[in-house]
Short mmCIF file of C-alpha atoms and ligand atoms in Angstrom, two decimals:
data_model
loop_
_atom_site.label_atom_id
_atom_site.label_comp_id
_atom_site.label_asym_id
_atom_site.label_seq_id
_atom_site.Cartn_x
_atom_site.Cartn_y
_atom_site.Cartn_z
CA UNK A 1 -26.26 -22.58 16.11
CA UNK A 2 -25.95 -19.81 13.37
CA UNK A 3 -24.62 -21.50 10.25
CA UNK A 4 -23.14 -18.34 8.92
CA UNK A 5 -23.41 -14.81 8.32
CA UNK A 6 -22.59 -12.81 5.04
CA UNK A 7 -23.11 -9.66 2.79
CA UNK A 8 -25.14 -11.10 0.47
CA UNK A 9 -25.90 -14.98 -0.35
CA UNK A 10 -26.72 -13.75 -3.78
CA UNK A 11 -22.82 -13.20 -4.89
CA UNK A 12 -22.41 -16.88 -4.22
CA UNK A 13 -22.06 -17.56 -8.29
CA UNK A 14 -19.43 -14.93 -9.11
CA UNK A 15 -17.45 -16.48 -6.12
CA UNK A 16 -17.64 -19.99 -7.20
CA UNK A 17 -15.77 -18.34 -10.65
CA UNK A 18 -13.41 -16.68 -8.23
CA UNK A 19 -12.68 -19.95 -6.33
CA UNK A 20 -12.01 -21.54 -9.18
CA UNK A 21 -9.68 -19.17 -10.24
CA UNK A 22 -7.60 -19.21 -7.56
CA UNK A 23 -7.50 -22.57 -7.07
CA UNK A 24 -6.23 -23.45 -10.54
CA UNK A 25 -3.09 -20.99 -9.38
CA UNK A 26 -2.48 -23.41 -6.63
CA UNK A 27 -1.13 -26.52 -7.91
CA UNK A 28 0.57 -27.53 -4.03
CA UNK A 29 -2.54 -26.74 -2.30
CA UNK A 30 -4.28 -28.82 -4.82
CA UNK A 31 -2.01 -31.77 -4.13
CA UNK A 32 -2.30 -31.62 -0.53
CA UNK A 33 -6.67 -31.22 -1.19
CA UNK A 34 -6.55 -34.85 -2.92
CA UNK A 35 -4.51 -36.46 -0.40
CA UNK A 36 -6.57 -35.16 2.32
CA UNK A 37 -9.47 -36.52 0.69
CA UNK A 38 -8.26 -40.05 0.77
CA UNK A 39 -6.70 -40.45 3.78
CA UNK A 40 -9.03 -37.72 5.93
CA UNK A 41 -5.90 -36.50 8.25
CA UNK A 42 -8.71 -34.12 10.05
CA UNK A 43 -12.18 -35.99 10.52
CA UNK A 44 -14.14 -34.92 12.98
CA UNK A 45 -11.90 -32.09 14.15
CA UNK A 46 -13.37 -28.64 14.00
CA UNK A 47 -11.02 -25.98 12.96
CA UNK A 48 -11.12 -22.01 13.60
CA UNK A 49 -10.34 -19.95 11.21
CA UNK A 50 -9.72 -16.12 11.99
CA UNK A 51 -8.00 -15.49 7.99
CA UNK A 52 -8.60 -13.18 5.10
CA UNK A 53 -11.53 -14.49 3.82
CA UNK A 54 -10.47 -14.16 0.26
CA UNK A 55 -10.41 -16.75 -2.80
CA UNK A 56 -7.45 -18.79 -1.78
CA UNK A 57 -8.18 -18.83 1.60
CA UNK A 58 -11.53 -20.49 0.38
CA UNK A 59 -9.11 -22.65 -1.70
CA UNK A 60 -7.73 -23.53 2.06
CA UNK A 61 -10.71 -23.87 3.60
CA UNK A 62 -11.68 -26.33 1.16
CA UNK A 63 -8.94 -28.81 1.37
CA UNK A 64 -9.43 -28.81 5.06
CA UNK A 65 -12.70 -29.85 4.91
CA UNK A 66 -11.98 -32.51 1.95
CA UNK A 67 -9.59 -33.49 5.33
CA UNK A 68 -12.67 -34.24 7.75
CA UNK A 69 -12.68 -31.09 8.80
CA UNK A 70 -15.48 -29.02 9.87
CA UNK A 71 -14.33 -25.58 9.00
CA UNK A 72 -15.73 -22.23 10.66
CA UNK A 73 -14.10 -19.06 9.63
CA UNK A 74 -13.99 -15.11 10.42
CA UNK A 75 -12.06 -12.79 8.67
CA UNK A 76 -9.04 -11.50 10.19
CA UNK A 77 -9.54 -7.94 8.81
CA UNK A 78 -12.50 -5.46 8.97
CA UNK A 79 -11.96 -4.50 5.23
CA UNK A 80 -10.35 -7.55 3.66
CA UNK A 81 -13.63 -9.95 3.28
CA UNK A 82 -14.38 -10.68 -0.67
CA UNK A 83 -17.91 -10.85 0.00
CA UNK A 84 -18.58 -13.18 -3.31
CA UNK A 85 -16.23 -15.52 -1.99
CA UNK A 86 -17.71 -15.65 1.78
CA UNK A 87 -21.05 -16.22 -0.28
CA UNK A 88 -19.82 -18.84 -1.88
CA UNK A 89 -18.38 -20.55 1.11
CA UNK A 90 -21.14 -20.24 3.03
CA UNK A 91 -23.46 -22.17 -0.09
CA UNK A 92 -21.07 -25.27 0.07
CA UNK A 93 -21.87 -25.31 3.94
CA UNK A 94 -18.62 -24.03 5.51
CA UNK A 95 -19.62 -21.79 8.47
CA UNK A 96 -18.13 -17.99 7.74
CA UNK A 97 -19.11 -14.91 9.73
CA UNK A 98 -17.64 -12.44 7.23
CA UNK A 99 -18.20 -9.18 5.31
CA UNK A 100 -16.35 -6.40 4.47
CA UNK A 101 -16.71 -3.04 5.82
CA UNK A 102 -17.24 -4.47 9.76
CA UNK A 103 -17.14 -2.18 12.47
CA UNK A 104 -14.75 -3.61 15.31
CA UNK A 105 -18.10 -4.80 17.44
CA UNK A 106 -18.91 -6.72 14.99
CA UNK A 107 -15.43 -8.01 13.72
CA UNK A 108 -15.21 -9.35 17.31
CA UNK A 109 -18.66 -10.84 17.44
CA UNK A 110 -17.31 -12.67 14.60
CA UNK A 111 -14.56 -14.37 16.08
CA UNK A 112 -17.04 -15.28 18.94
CA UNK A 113 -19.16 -17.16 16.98
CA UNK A 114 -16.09 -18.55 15.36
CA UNK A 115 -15.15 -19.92 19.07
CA UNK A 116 -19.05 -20.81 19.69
CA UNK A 117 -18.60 -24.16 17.70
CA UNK A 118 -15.48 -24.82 20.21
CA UNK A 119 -12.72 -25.22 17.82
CA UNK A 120 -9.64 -27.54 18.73
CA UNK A 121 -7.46 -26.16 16.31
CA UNK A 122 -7.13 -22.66 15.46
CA UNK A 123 -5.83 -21.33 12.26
CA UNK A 124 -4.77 -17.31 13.40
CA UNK A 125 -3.41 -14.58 11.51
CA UNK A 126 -2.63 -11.37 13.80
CA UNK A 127 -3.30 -13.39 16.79
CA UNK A 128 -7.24 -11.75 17.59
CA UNK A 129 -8.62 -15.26 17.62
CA UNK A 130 -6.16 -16.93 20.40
CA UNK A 131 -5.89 -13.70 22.23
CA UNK A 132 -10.04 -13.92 22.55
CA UNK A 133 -9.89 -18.03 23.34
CA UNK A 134 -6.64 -16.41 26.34
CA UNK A 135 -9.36 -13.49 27.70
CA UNK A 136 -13.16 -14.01 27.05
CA UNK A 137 -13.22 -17.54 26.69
CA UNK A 138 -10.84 -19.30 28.96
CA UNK A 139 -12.74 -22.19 29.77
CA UNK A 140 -12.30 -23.34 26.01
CA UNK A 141 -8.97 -23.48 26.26
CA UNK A 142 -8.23 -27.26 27.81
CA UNK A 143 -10.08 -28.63 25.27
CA UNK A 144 -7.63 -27.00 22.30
CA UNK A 145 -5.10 -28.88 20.54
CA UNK A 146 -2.99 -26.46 19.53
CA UNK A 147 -2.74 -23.66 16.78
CA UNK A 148 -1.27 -21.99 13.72
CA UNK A 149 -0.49 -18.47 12.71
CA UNK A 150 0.14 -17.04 9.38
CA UNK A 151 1.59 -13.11 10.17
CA UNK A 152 4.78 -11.66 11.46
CA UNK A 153 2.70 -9.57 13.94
CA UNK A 154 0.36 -12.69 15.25
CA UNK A 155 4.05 -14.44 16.19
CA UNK A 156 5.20 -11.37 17.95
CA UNK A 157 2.13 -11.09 19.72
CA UNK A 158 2.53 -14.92 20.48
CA UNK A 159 5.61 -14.90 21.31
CA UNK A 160 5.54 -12.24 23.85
CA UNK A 161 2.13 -14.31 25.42
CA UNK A 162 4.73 -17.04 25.40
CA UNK A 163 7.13 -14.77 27.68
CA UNK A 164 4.93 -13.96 30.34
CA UNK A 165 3.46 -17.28 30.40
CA UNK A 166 -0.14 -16.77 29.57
CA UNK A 167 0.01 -18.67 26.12
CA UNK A 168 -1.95 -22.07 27.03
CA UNK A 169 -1.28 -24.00 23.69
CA UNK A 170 1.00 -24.85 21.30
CA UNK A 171 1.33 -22.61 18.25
CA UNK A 172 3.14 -23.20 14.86
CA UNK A 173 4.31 -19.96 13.34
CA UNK A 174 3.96 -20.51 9.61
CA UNK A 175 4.69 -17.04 9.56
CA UNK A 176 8.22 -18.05 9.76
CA UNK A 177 8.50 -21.36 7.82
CA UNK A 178 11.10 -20.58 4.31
CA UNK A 179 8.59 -21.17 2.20
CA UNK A 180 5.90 -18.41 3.83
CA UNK A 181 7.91 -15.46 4.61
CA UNK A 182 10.52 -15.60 1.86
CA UNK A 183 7.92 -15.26 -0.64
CA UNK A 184 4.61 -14.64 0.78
CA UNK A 185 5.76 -11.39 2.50
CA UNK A 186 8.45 -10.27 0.14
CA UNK A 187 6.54 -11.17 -3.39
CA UNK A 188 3.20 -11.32 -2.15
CA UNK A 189 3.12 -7.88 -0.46
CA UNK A 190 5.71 -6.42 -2.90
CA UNK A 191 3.45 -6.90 -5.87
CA UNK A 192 -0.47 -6.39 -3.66
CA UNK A 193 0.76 -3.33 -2.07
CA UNK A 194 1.62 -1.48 -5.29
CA UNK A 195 -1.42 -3.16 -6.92
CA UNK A 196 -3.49 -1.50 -3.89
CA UNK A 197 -2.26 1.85 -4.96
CA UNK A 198 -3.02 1.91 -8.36
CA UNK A 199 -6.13 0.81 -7.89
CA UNK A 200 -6.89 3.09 -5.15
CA UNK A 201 -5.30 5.83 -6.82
CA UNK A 202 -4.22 5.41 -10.72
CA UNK A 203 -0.80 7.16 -9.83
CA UNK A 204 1.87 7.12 -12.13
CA UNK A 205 5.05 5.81 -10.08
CA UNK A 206 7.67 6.52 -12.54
CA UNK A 207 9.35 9.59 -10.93
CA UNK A 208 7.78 9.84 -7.59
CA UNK A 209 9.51 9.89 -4.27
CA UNK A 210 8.37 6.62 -2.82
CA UNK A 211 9.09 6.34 0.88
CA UNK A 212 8.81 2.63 2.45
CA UNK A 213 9.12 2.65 6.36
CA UNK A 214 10.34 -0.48 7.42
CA UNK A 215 13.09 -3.06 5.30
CA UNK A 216 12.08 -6.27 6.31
CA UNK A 217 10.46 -8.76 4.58
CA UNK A 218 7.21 -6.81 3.67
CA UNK A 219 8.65 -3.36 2.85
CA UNK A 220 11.65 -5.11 0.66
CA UNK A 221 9.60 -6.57 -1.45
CA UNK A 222 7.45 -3.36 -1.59
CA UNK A 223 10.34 -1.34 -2.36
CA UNK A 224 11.91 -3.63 -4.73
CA UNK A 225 8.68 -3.70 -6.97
CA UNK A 226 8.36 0.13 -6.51
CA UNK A 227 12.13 1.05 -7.24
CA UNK A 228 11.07 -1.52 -10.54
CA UNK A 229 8.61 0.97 -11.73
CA UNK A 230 11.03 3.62 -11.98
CA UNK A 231 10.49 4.94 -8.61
CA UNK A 232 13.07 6.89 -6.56
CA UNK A 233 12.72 4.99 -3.35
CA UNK A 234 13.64 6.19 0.33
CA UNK A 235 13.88 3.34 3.30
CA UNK A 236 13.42 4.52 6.49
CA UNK A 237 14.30 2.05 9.50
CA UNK A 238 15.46 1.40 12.90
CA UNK A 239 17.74 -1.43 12.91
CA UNK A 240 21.43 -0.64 11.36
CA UNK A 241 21.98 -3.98 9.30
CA UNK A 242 18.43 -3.34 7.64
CA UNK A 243 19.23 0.21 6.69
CA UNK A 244 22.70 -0.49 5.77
CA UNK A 245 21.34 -3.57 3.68
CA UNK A 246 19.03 -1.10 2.20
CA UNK A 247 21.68 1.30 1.57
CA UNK A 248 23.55 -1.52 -0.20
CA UNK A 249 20.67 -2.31 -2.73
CA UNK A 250 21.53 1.37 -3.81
CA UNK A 251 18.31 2.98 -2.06
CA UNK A 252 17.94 6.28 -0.30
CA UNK A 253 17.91 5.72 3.69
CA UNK A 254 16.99 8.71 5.97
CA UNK A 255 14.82 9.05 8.74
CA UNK A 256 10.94 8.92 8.53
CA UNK A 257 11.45 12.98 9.70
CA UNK A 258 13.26 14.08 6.71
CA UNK A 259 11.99 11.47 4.02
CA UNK A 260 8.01 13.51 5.16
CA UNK A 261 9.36 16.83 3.36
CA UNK A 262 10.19 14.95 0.08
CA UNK A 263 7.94 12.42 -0.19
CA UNK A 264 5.46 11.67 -2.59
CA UNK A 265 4.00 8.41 -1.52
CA UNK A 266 4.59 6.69 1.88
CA UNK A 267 3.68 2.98 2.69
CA UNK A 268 4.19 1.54 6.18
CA UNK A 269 5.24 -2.36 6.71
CA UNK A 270 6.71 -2.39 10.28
CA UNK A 271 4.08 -3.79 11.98
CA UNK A 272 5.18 -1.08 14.61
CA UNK A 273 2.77 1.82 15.98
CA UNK A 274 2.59 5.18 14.97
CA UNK A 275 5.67 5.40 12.45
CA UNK A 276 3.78 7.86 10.69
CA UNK A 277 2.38 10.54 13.36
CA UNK A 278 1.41 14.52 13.65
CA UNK A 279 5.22 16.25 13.48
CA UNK A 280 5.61 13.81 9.86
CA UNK A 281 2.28 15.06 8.47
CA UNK A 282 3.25 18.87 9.59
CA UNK A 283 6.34 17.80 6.92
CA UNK A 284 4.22 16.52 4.36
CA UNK A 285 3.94 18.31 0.57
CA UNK A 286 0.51 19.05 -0.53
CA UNK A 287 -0.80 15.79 -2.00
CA UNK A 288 1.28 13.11 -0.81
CA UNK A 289 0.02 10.05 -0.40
CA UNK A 290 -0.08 7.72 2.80
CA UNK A 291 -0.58 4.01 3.29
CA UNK A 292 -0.08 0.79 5.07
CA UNK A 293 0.58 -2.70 4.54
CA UNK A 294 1.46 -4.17 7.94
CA UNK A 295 -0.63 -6.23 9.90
CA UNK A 296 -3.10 -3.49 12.16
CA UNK A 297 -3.86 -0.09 11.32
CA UNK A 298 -2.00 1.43 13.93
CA UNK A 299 1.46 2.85 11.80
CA UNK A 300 0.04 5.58 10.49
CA UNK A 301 -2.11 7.78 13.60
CA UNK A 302 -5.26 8.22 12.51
CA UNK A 303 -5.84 10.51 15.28
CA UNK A 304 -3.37 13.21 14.55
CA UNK A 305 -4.67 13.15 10.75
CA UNK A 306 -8.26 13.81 11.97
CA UNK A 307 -6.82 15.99 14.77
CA UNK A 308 -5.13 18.18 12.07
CA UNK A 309 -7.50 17.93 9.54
CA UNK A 310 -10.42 20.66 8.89
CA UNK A 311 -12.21 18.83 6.15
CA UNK A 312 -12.30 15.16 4.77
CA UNK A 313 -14.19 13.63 1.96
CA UNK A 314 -13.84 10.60 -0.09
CA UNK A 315 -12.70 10.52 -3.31
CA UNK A 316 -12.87 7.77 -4.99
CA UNK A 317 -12.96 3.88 -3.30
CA UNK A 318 -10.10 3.41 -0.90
CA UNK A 319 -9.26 6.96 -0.95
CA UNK A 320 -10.04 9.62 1.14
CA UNK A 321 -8.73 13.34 1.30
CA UNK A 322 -7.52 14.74 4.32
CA UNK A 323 -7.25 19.24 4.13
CA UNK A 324 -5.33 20.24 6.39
CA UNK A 325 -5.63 23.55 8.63
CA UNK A 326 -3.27 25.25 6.16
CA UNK A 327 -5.10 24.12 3.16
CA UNK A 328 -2.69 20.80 2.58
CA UNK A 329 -4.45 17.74 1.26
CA UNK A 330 -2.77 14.79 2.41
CA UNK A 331 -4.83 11.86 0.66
CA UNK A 332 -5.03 8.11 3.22
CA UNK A 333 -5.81 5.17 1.60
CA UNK A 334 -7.96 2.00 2.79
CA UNK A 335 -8.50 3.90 6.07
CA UNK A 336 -4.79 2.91 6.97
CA UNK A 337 -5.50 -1.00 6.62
CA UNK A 338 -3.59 -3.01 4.90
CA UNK A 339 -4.07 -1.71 1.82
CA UNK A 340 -3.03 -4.57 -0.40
CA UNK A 341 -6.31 -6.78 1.04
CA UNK A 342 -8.34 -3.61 1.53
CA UNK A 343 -7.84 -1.83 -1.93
CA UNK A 344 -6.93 -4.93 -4.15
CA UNK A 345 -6.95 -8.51 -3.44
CA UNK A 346 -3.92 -9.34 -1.59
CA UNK A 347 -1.52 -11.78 -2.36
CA UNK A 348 -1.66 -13.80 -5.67
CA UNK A 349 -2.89 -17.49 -5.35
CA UNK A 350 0.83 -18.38 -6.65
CA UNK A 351 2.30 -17.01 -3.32
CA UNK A 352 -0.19 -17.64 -1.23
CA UNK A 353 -0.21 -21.63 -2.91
CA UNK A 354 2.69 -21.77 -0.72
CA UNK A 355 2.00 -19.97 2.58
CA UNK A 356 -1.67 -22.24 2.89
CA UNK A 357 0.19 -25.38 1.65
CA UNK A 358 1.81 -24.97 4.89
CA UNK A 359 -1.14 -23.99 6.94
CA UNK A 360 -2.99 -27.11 6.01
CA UNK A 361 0.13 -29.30 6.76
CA UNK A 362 0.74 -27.73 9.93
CA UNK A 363 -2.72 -28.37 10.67
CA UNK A 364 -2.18 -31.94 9.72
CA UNK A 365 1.02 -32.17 11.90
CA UNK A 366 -0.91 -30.75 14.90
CA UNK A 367 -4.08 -33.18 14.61
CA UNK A 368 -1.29 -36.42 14.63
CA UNK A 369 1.14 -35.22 17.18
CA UNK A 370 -0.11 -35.55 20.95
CA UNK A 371 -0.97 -32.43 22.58
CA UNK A 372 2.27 -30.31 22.23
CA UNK A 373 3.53 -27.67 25.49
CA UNK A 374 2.08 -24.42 24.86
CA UNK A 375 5.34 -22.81 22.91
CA UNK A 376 5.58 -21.20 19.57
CA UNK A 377 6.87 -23.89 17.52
CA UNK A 378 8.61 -23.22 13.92
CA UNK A 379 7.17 -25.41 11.08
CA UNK A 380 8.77 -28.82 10.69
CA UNK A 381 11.55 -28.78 8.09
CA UNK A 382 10.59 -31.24 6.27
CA UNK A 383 7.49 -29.66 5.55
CA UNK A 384 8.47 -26.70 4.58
CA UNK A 385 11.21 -28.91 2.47
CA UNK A 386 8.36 -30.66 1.01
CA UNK A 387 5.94 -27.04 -0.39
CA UNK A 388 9.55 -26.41 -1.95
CA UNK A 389 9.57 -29.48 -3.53
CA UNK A 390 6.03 -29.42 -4.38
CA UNK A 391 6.05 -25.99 -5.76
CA UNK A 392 9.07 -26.46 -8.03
CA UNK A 393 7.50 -29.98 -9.43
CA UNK A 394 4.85 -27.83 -10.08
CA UNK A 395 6.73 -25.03 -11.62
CA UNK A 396 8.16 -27.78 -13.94
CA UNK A 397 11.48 -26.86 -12.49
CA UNK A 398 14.10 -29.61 -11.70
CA UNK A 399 16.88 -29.36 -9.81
CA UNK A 400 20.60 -31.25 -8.67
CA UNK A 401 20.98 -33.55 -6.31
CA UNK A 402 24.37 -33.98 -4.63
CA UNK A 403 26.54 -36.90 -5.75
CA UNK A 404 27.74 -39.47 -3.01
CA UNK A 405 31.12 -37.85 -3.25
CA UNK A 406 29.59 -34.39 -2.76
CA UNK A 407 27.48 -35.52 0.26
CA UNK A 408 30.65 -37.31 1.53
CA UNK A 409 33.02 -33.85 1.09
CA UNK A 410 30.01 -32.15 2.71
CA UNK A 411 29.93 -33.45 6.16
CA UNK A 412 33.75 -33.97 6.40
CA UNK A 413 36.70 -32.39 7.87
CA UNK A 414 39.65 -33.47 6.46
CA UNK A 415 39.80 -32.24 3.19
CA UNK A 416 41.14 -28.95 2.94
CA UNK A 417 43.09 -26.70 0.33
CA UNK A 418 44.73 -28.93 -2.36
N1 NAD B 1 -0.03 -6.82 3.85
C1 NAD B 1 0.13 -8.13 3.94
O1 NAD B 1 -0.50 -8.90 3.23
C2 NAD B 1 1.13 -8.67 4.90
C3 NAD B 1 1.76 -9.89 4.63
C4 NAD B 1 2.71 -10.36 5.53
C5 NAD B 1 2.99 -9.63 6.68
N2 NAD B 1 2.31 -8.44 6.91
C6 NAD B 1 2.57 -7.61 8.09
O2 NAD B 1 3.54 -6.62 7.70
C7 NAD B 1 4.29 -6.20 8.86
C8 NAD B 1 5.78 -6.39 8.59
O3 NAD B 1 6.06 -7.77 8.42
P1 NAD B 1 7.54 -8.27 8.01
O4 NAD B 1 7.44 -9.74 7.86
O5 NAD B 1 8.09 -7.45 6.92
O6 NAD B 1 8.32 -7.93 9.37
P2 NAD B 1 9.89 -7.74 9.59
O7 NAD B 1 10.11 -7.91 11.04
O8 NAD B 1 10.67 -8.58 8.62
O9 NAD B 1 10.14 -6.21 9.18
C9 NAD B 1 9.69 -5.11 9.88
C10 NAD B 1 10.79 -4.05 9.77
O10 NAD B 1 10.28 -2.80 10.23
C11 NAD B 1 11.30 -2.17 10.97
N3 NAD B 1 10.71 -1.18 11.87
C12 NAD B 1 10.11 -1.36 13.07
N4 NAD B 1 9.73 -0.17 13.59
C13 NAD B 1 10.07 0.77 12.69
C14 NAD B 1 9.95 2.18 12.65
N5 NAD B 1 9.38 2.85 13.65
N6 NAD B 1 10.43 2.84 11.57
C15 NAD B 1 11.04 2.17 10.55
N7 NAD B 1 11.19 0.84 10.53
C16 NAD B 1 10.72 0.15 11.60
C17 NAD B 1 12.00 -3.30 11.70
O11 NAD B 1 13.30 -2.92 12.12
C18 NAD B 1 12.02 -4.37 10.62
O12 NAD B 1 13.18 -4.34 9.82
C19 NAD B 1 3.74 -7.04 10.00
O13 NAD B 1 2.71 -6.32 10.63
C20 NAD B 1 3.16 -8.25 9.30
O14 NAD B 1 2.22 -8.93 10.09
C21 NAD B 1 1.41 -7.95 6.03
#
C-alpha cells in the first residue's frame, strides 16, 4: 500500500523546525505524549485522521503514535496542508496523503486512501471522512470502533446522520467539550482570522467598517479581536439572544442587507450557506473586502461573484480581485476557505494544546471503552476537567479549592438568608 503522498519530501527539514515549534507551545499535549509512551493506550490500533495537516496537528499525530498507534492522515481542507510539515510527517513514517492547493478529486482520493488502511478509529473534522466510511465504503464500517470530531459543522452534520439513523458508530464531539470550543473557536479563530487578513491583505483595521456574520463562538472571538484593533464592528445574525448579546457588548447589529452598503471588510463564521450572495454584492462599496472562516466554503456564493464579475485576477497570495460589470472591485480572499488555515496558519499551538489534548484522550477513552451505540457522545467531564487542569499547571496558574464547609453549604438546602 502507498505509504504516503506529499508536495515535496524535500521540505521535510524546515518542518521538523516547525514541529518543534509547535510542540514546545503545547505543554498538555506534551504530557499526554509521555504517558502514552509508557503505558501504549493505542497499540496496534490504526487511527484515521481527516485534520488540518498543520504543525500541531503533527504534534497530535505524534503522541498518538508514541500511543501504539499507527497513524494515517488526510487533510481536512483543500488549502490548509503546510506542506513542510506533511513532509516531515511523512519522513518519520506516519502515512499522510496531503498537499495544499488539492482539487476536490483529489482531496477525496485522499480520504480514500486514508480509509484503504481500514481505520478503527477515526479522528474527523467537518465530518468528510465518516460521511465517505457511511456512502462509499460501507462494508468498513462493522469493523470501526467509534470516532471523534473536532468542528462545530462536523457535529451538526453528525448529529443530523444521528437523526435519521444512518450514523453507524459512536462519535465524541470534541467540538463541544469546555475546553475546545471556549477557546479554540473563540481565541483561536478570533486571533487566525484577523492574522489571515493581514497577511492576505496588509489592511489597516483601525477605522474600517468590519462586518462579522454570525455571533457564535467563531465570529465573537473574531469580532472581539477586530473591535480590539480599533475597528467599528457590525454583527449580523439570526438568532435574537445572539444579536441582542451582541448588541450588549456595545456592537452595531443590522442585517447582512444593510451592513453590504457600509461595509469595508466582511468575514463569515456561521457555518451556514450562502450568507453572503448576489443582492449583498450588488450593495457592496468599491473595494470591500470578503472572507470566511467557517468550516466549508459555501457562506459566501462563489457563483454569483463569478456570475457578476467581468474580470478577475490575482493580486497578491490569498487575494484575488473580482470587477464587477459596473467597474466595482470587490477583492475574495483564500478562494472563500477558511481563511485563517488558508492565508495564515490557523490556530496557535497554545489553543490548539487544548483542543488535541482532548482529541488524543478521547481517542484513548474510545480504544478502552467497549464498542459504544452509534450516538454523538459529549467528551467525558472529567477529561475535559483534567486539559483544564493540565493547562493551568502548565500556565503556572493555581487556583482555590473549596473548604469542607464550602462543599458542605454547596450541596445543601437549609441554609438560607441570615
Ligand atoms: N476557522 C476555524 O479554524 C474554525 C474553528 C472552529 C470552528 N470553525 C467553523 O466556524 C463555523 C462557526 O462555528 P461556531 O462554533 O462559531 O458556531 P456557532 O453555532 O457557535 O455560531 C454560528 C452562529 O452563526 C449564526 N448564523 C447562522 N446562519 C446565519 C446567517 N445566515 N446570518 C447570520 N448569522 C447566522 C448562528 O445563529 C450562530 O449564532 C462552523 O462552520 C465551524 O465548523 C472554524
Amino acid at each position: 500500500m502507498e505509504q504516503s503522498q506529499v508536495k515535496d519530501k524535500s521540505l521535510a527539514p524546515q518542518g521538523y523546525l516547525q514541529i518543534e515549534w509547535a510542540a514546545k507551545h503545547m505543554p498538555v499535549l506534551n504530557q499526554i505524549k509521555n504517558r502514552f509512551s509508557k503505558e501504549k493506550p493505542l497499540k496496534g490500533l490504526t487511527l484515521g485522521g481527516c485534520l488540518h495537516v498543520t504543525k500541531e496537528t503533527a504534534v497530535l499525530a505524534e503522541a498518538l503514535s508514541a500511543g501504539g498507534a499507527n497513524v494515517v492522515l488526510c487533510g481536512s481542507n483543500p488549502l490548509s496542508t503546510q506542506d513542510d510539515v506533511a513532509a516531515a510527517l511523512a519522513d518519520e513514517g506516519i502515512h499522510v496523503f496531503a498537499w495544499r492547493g488539492q482539487n476536490t478529486q483529489e482531496y477525496y482520493q485522499c480520504i480514500d486512501k486514508v480509509l484503504d488502511y481500514k481505520p478503527v478509529i477515526t479522528l474527523d473534522d467537518g465530518a468528510d471522512l465518516v460521511g465517505t466510511l457511511h456512502s462509499k465504503r460501507k462494508e468498513q464500517l462493522k469493523n470501526v470502533k467509534g470516532g471523534t470530531e473536532e468542528t462545530t459543522t462536523g457535529v451538526l452534520r453528525l448529529r443530523a446522520m444521528e437523526k435519521d439513523g444512518s450514523l453507524k458508530y459512536a462519535i465524541i464531539a470534541v467540538n463541544d467539550a469546555y475546553t475546545k470550543y471556549l477557546f479554540d473557536n473563540r481565541y483561536g479563530t478570533g486571533q487566525s482570522t484577523i492574522d489571515g487578513i493581514l497577511r492576505a491583505t496588509n489592511t489597516l483595521l483601525a477605522g474600517k467598517t468590519f462586518v462579522v456574520g454570525g455571533y457564535g463562538w467563531c465570529s465573537r472571538g473574531i469580532a472581539m479581536r477586530a473591535q480590539g484593533l480599533g475597528a467599528n464592528v457590525i454583527v449580523t445574525e439570526v438568532k435574537p439572544v445572539r444579536a441582542l448579546e451582541a448588541a450588549m457588548n456595545g456592537l452595531r447589529v443590522m442585517p447582512i442587507a444593510e451592513a453590504a452598503a457600509v461595509g469595508d471588510i466582511f468575514v463569515t463564521a456561521t457555518g451556514d450557506i450562502n450568507v453572503i450572495r448576489k443582492e449583498h454584492m450588488q450593495k457592496m462599496k468599491d473595494g470591500a473586502i470578503i472572507a470566511n472562516s467557517g468550516h466549508f466554503n459555501v457562506e459566501i456564493s462563489l457563483e454569483d461573484l463569478e456570475a457578476l464579475s467581468t474580470a478577475k485576477r490575482t493580486l497578491r497570495p490569498n487575494l484575488e480581485e473580482f470587477t464587477l460589470k459596473d467597474g466595482r472591485r470587490l477583492y475574495l480572499l483564500a478562494e472563500g476557505r477558511l481563511v485563517n488555515l488558508a492565508a495564515a496558519e490557523g490556530h496557535p499551538s497554545e489553543v490548539m494544546d487544548m483542543s488535541f489534548a482532548n482529541q488524543a484522550l478521547c481517542a484513548e477513552h474510545l480504544a478502552k471503552s467497549d464498542k459504544m451505540a452509534p450516538k454523538v457522545y459529549t467528551v467525558p467531564c472529567d477529561i475535559d476537567d483534567n486539559v483544564a487542569e493540565l493547562k493551568l499547571k502548565a500556565m503556572g496558574t493555581t487556583i482555590d479549592k473549596l473548604t469542607p464547609e464550602q462543599q458542605k453549604y454547596l450541596s445543601t438546602w437549609e441554609m438560607g438568608t441570615t
